[in-house]
């Protein structure tokens, strides 16, 4: 049921169907570059169909009680966990992630569905003290309506769950447009949603290799009342412009340029452990991966040597091999970007400590790389690396470290390591980032708000804040009371 050949149709209004045009596109395994499946290449017409289906389903889905919706979500979550191994294999096949990371992601996805099935029952209204005796002021919350979720390839399941679980929990219906690199995981959890009894039209998946065309319909259609996107800041800005035409609610999880500061009083061993986790998770392909290691000048040499030693030990290979710790990059464009950033940095004076260039495992595999002597003249200081290059800067004073960390239009995640409690509060107050890891390199959880400041986005996902993104606040003024 969940093999690539059984996932060749999209899911609209509870029906498995080809694109109206009958066109398809291939899905490739980045480890081998072989085609593993073919899926419908939906266009504007299919998108309209999915929107209409979601709108029809919205009328009845919103009428279900929170408990009914919660029970259905829990059934879906149980099926996802029961199929952990199959879903993980599929995910590794289409995005290259090491199998253990894929398994973790299946559980991470399930955790959002469980969390929001519980939150469904806690959507509360309010009773406001009345300004005059003949009135009662009430506040209730209601679902925003049809939601579009545009999801990325780096977390093919978890980002769908993080967006769709709160949407469904609050009574919204959804249309998912997964990244063209990873449509199979999306279709697989649609199969499980169907099996769990989620009603027709509540959860729709359209696959496409024309993301701009389909995204434009989703973002500008008047019946779509909410758009939630995870991806680059460039695409996010375009969608924001399109969504503005119908004044949609938006959630944007966009690019990052995470600083990772190591102060001179840090516990170096735990900083290295945090650095490896933060930099090399999913081969550096997460929005919250450390992008800039900002290290006190007294520790720079030792830090770089220790990091290089550990990076060198990471096993690079096909994610299906259980030993693998770093899989392939997603495509040739990603490899080209790393080569360009590295070349630019070296030409401007950075020093290669280890790695650099393609790994012998294959054309999309990259050597874990560490460079020092990085500065803000280099492109790597301003772009999201999205790969296994650790770029190390140095600083002398706390003020300099903070200035350097904040010197970016992005504000998603930041990390710092120190053992000084006063510094912990000073520095966390000063950092302009939505998430701050203090003596921690990996901090994501379904219970915590995920999201960024500045050009890293709008809104928060996960946690008790996450469901508000899918709810409207309605004020009722009840008058004429005696
Ligand atoms: C992302 O990179 O977009 C998500 C990372 C996470 O949830 O930790």
Coordinates of C-alpha atoms in Angstrom, one line a residue, residues 168-474:
X168 CA -7.5 19.6 11.1
X169 CA -7.8 19.8 14.9
X170 CA -9.3 23.3 14.6
X171 CA -11.9 22.3 12.0
X172 CA -10.1 23.5 8.8
X173 CA -9.7 21.4 5.7
X174 CA -6.3 21.2 3.9
X175 CA -4.7 21.0 0.5
X176 CA -1.1 19.9 0.6
X177 CA 1.4 20.6 -2.1
X178 CA 4.5 18.7 -1.2
X179 CA 7.9 19.6 -2.7
X180 CA 8.4 18.0 -6.1
X181 CA 11.4 16.0 -4.7
X182 CA 9.4 14.3 -2.0
X183 CA 5.7 13.7 -3.1
X184 CA 5.7 10.0 -2.1
X185 CA 5.8 10.6 1.7
X186 CA 2.9 13.0 1.4
X187 CA 0.8 10.5 -0.6
X188 CA 1.7 7.7 1.9
X189 CA 0.3 9.6 4.8
X190 CA -2.7 10.5 2.8
X191 CA -3.3 6.7 2.4
X192 CA -3.1 6.4 6.2
X193 CA -5.4 9.4 6.7
X194 CA -8.0 7.7 4.4
X195 CA -7.6 4.5 6.4
X196 CA -8.0 6.4 9.7
X197 CA -11.4 7.6 8.4
X198 CA -10.6 11.2 7.9
X199 CA -13.6 12.3 5.8
X200 CA -13.4 12.9 2.0
X201 CA -12.1 16.3 1.0
X202 CA -10.7 17.1 4.5
X203 CA -7.2 16.2 3.5
X204 CA -6.1 16.5 -0.1
X205 CA -2.7 16.1 -1.7
X206 CA -1.8 17.4 -5.1
X207 CA 1.7 16.6 -6.5
X208 CA 3.3 18.8 -9.1
X209 CA 6.6 19.7 -10.7
X210 CA 5.2 23.2 -11.5
X211 CA 5.3 24.6 -8.0
X212 CA 5.1 28.2 -9.1
X213 CA 1.8 27.7 -11.1
X214 CA 0.1 25.6 -8.4
X215 CA 1.5 27.8 -5.6
X216 CA 0.1 30.9 -7.3
X217 CA -3.4 29.4 -7.5
X218 CA -3.3 28.3 -3.8
X219 CA -2.0 31.7 -2.7
X220 CA -4.4 33.8 -4.6
X221 CA -7.6 31.8 -4.7
X222 CA -10.4 33.5 -2.7
X223 CA -11.7 30.2 -1.2
X224 CA -8.3 29.5 0.4
X225 CA -8.3 31.4 3.6
X226 CA -4.9 30.4 5.0
X227 CA -1.6 29.6 3.5
X228 CA 1.2 27.9 5.4
X229 CA 4.6 27.6 3.8
X230 CA 8.0 26.3 4.7
X231 CA 10.8 27.1 2.3
X232 CA 13.0 29.9 1.1
X233 CA 12.5 33.5 2.0
X234 CA 12.5 34.3 -1.7
X235 CA 9.5 32.1 -2.4
X236 CA 7.9 33.1 0.8
X237 CA 7.9 36.8 -0.3
X238 CA 6.3 35.9 -3.6
X239 CA 3.5 33.9 -1.8
X240 CA 3.0 36.8 0.6
X241 CA 2.5 39.1 -2.3
X242 CA 0.0 36.7 -3.9
X243 CA -1.8 36.1 -0.6
X244 CA -2.2 39.8 -0.1
X245 CA -4.7 40.1 -2.9
X246 CA -7.3 38.2 -0.9
X247 CA -5.9 39.2 2.6
X248 CA -5.2 35.6 3.6
X249 CA -4.0 34.5 7.0
X250 CA -0.3 33.4 6.5
X251 CA 2.3 31.3 8.3
X252 CA 5.7 31.5 6.9
X253 CA 8.7 29.3 8.0
X254 CA 11.5 30.8 5.9
X255 CA 15.2 30.8 5.6
X256 CA 17.7 31.1 8.4
X257 CA 21.4 32.0 9.0
X258 CA 21.8 30.5 12.5
X259 CA 24.7 31.8 14.6
X260 CA 26.3 29.3 17.0
X261 CA 28.4 31.3 19.5
X262 CA 30.9 29.6 21.8
X263 CA 32.1 31.9 24.6
X264 CA 35.4 31.4 26.3
X265 CA 33.7 30.0 29.5
X266 CA 31.8 27.3 27.5
X267 CA 32.2 23.6 28.2
X268 CA 34.0 22.8 25.0
X269 CA 33.1 19.1 25.0
X270 CA 29.4 19.8 25.1
X271 CA 29.8 22.7 22.6
X272 CA 31.4 20.2 20.1
X273 CA 28.6 17.7 20.7
X274 CA 26.0 20.5 20.1
X275 CA 27.9 21.7 17.0
X276 CA 27.9 18.2 15.4
X277 CA 24.2 17.8 16.1
X278 CA 23.2 21.2 14.9
X279 CA 25.5 21.4 11.8
X280 CA 25.2 17.8 10.5
X281 CA 21.6 16.9 11.3
X282 CA 20.0 15.9 7.9
X283 CA 23.4 16.6 6.3
X284 CA 23.1 20.3 7.1
X285 CA 19.8 20.6 5.3
X286 CA 17.6 22.1 7.9
X287 CA 16.5 25.7 8.3
X288 CA 17.8 25.7 11.9
X289 CA 21.3 24.1 11.2
X290 CA 24.2 26.2 12.5
X291 CA 25.3 28.4 9.6
X292 CA 28.0 30.5 11.4
X293 CA 30.2 29.2 14.2
X294 CA 31.2 32.3 16.1
X295 CA 34.0 31.2 18.5
X296 CA 36.0 33.1 21.1
X297 CA 39.5 33.8 19.7
X298 CA 41.0 31.8 22.6
X299 CA 39.2 28.7 21.5
X300 CA 39.0 28.9 17.7
X301 CA 42.0 26.7 16.9
X302 CA 41.0 23.9 19.4
X303 CA 37.4 24.1 18.4
X304 CA 38.1 23.8 14.7
X305 CA 40.5 20.9 15.2
X306 CA 38.1 19.0 17.5
X307 CA 35.1 19.7 15.2
X308 CA 37.2 18.5 12.1
X309 CA 38.2 15.3 13.9
X310 CA 34.6 14.4 14.7
X311 CA 33.3 15.5 11.3
X312 CA 35.9 13.3 9.7
X313 CA 34.5 10.3 11.5
X314 CA 31.0 10.8 10.2
X315 CA 30.0 7.9 7.9
X316 CA 28.9 9.2 4.5
X317 CA 26.8 7.0 2.2
X318 CA 23.4 5.8 1.1
X319 CA 20.8 6.5 3.8
X320 CA 19.4 3.0 3.5
X321 CA 22.6 1.6 4.9
X322 CA 22.1 1.7 8.7
X323 CA 25.7 2.8 9.4
X324 CA 25.3 6.0 7.4
X325 CA 25.3 9.2 9.3
X326 CA 25.4 11.7 6.3
X327 CA 23.4 10.9 3.2
X328 CA 23.5 12.7 -0.2
X329 CA 22.5 16.3 -0.8
X330 CA 19.1 16.7 -2.5
X331 CA 20.3 17.6 -6.0
X332 CA 23.1 19.0 -8.2
X333 CA 22.0 22.6 -7.5
X334 CA 22.8 22.0 -3.8
X335 CA 26.2 20.6 -4.6
X336 CA 26.9 23.5 -6.9
X337 CA 26.0 26.0 -4.2
X338 CA 28.4 24.5 -1.7
X339 CA 31.2 24.5 -4.2
X340 CA 30.5 28.1 -5.0
X341 CA 30.4 29.2 -1.4
X342 CA 33.5 27.3 -0.5
X343 CA 35.5 28.6 -3.5
X344 CA 34.5 32.2 -2.7
X345 CA 35.4 31.8 1.0
X346 CA 38.8 30.3 0.2
X347 CA 39.6 32.9 -2.4
X348 CA 38.9 35.6 0.2
X349 CA 41.2 34.0 2.8
X350 CA 39.3 31.3 4.6
X351 CA 41.4 28.2 5.6
X352 CA 40.2 24.6 4.8
X353 CA 40.7 22.5 7.9
X354 CA 39.0 19.4 6.6
X355 CA 36.9 18.2 3.7
X356 CA 35.9 20.3 0.7
X357 CA 34.3 19.0 -2.4
X358 CA 32.4 15.9 -3.6
X359 CA 32.8 12.7 -1.5
X360 CA 33.8 9.4 -3.3
X361 CA 30.3 7.9 -2.4
X362 CA 28.8 9.6 -5.4
X363 CA 28.1 12.9 -7.3
X364 CA 25.6 14.2 -4.7
X365 CA 27.6 13.3 -1.6
X366 CA 29.7 16.0 0.0
X367 CA 32.7 15.7 2.3
X368 CA 32.0 17.1 5.8
X369 CA 33.9 20.3 5.7
X370 CA 35.3 22.7 8.3
X371 CA 36.8 26.2 7.4
X372 CA 38.2 28.9 9.6
X373 CA 39.1 32.5 9.2
X374 CA 35.6 33.3 7.8
X375 CA 34.4 36.9 7.7
X376 CA 31.5 39.0 6.5
X377 CA 33.1 39.8 3.2
X378 CA 32.4 36.2 2.1
X379 CA 29.2 35.0 0.5
X380 CA 29.0 32.2 3.0
X381 CA 28.3 34.7 5.8
X382 CA 25.1 35.8 4.1
X383 CA 23.6 32.7 2.5
X384 CA 22.0 29.7 4.0
X385 CA 24.6 26.9 3.4
X386 CA 22.1 24.0 3.5
X387 CA 24.9 21.4 3.5
X388 CA 27.8 20.0 5.6
X389 CA 30.2 23.0 5.6
X390 CA 31.0 24.4 9.1
X391 CA 32.2 28.0 8.8
X392 CA 34.1 29.3 11.7
X393 CA 34.5 33.0 12.7
X394 CA 36.2 34.4 15.7
X395 CA 35.4 37.2 18.1
X396 CA 37.0 39.0 21.1
X397 CA 34.2 40.5 23.1
X398 CA 30.6 39.5 24.0
X399 CA 29.4 42.6 22.3
X400 CA 31.2 41.7 19.1
X401 CA 29.7 38.2 19.1
X402 CA 26.2 39.5 19.5
X403 CA 26.6 42.1 16.8
X404 CA 28.0 39.5 14.4
X405 CA 25.1 37.1 15.3
X406 CA 22.5 39.7 14.6
X407 CA 24.1 41.1 11.4
X408 CA 21.6 39.2 9.1
X409 CA 18.1 39.8 7.8
X410 CA 17.2 36.4 9.1
X411 CA 16.1 35.6 12.7
X412 CA 15.1 31.9 12.9
X413 CA 17.4 30.0 15.3
X414 CA 20.5 30.9 17.3
X415 CA 22.6 28.9 19.7
X416 CA 25.2 29.8 22.3
X417 CA 27.3 28.0 24.8
X418 CA 28.4 29.5 28.1
X419 CA 28.5 28.5 31.8
X420 CA 27.9 32.0 33.0
X421 CA 24.3 32.4 34.2
X422 CA 24.3 36.2 33.9
X423 CA 25.6 36.0 30.3
X424 CA 22.8 33.4 29.5
X425 CA 20.2 36.1 30.2
X426 CA 22.1 39.0 28.7
X427 CA 22.8 37.2 25.5
X428 CA 19.4 35.6 25.0
X429 CA 17.8 39.0 25.5
X430 CA 20.0 40.5 22.9
X431 CA 19.7 37.9 20.1
X432 CA 17.0 38.7 17.5
X433 CA 16.0 35.2 16.8
X434 CA 12.7 33.3 17.3
X435 CA 14.4 30.2 18.9
X436 CA 17.6 30.2 21.0
X437 CA 19.4 27.0 22.1
X438 CA 21.5 27.7 25.2
X439 CA 24.0 24.9 25.7
X440 CA 21.8 22.9 23.3
X441 CA 22.4 22.2 19.6
X442 CA 19.0 20.6 18.7
X443 CA 15.9 22.0 20.3
X444 CA 12.9 21.2 18.1
X445 CA 9.9 19.6 19.8
X446 CA 6.1 19.4 19.2
X447 CA 5.7 21.2 22.6
X448 CA 7.8 24.3 21.7
X449 CA 6.9 27.2 19.3
X450 CA 8.9 26.9 16.1
X451 CA 9.3 30.0 14.0
X452 CA 11.4 33.1 13.2
X453 CA 11.7 36.8 13.4
X454 CA 12.6 39.3 10.7
X455 CA 12.9 37.7 7.2
X456 CA 12.7 34.2 8.7
X457 CA 8.9 34.3 8.8
X458 CA 5.6 34.9 10.4
X459 CA 3.7 32.9 12.9
X460 CA 4.7 29.9 15.1
X461 CA 4.2 26.1 14.6
X462 CA 3.9 23.4 17.2
X463 CA 3.1 24.1 20.9
X464 CA -0.1 25.6 22.2
X465 CA 0.6 28.7 20.0
X466 CA 0.4 26.6 16.8
X467 CA -3.3 26.1 16.8
X468 CA -4.1 29.8 17.0
X469 CA -2.7 30.1 13.4
X470 CA -5.7 28.2 12.2
X471 CA -8.4 30.0 14.3
X472 CA -10.3 33.2 13.9
X473 CA -11.4 35.1 17.0
X474 CA -15.1 36.0 16.8

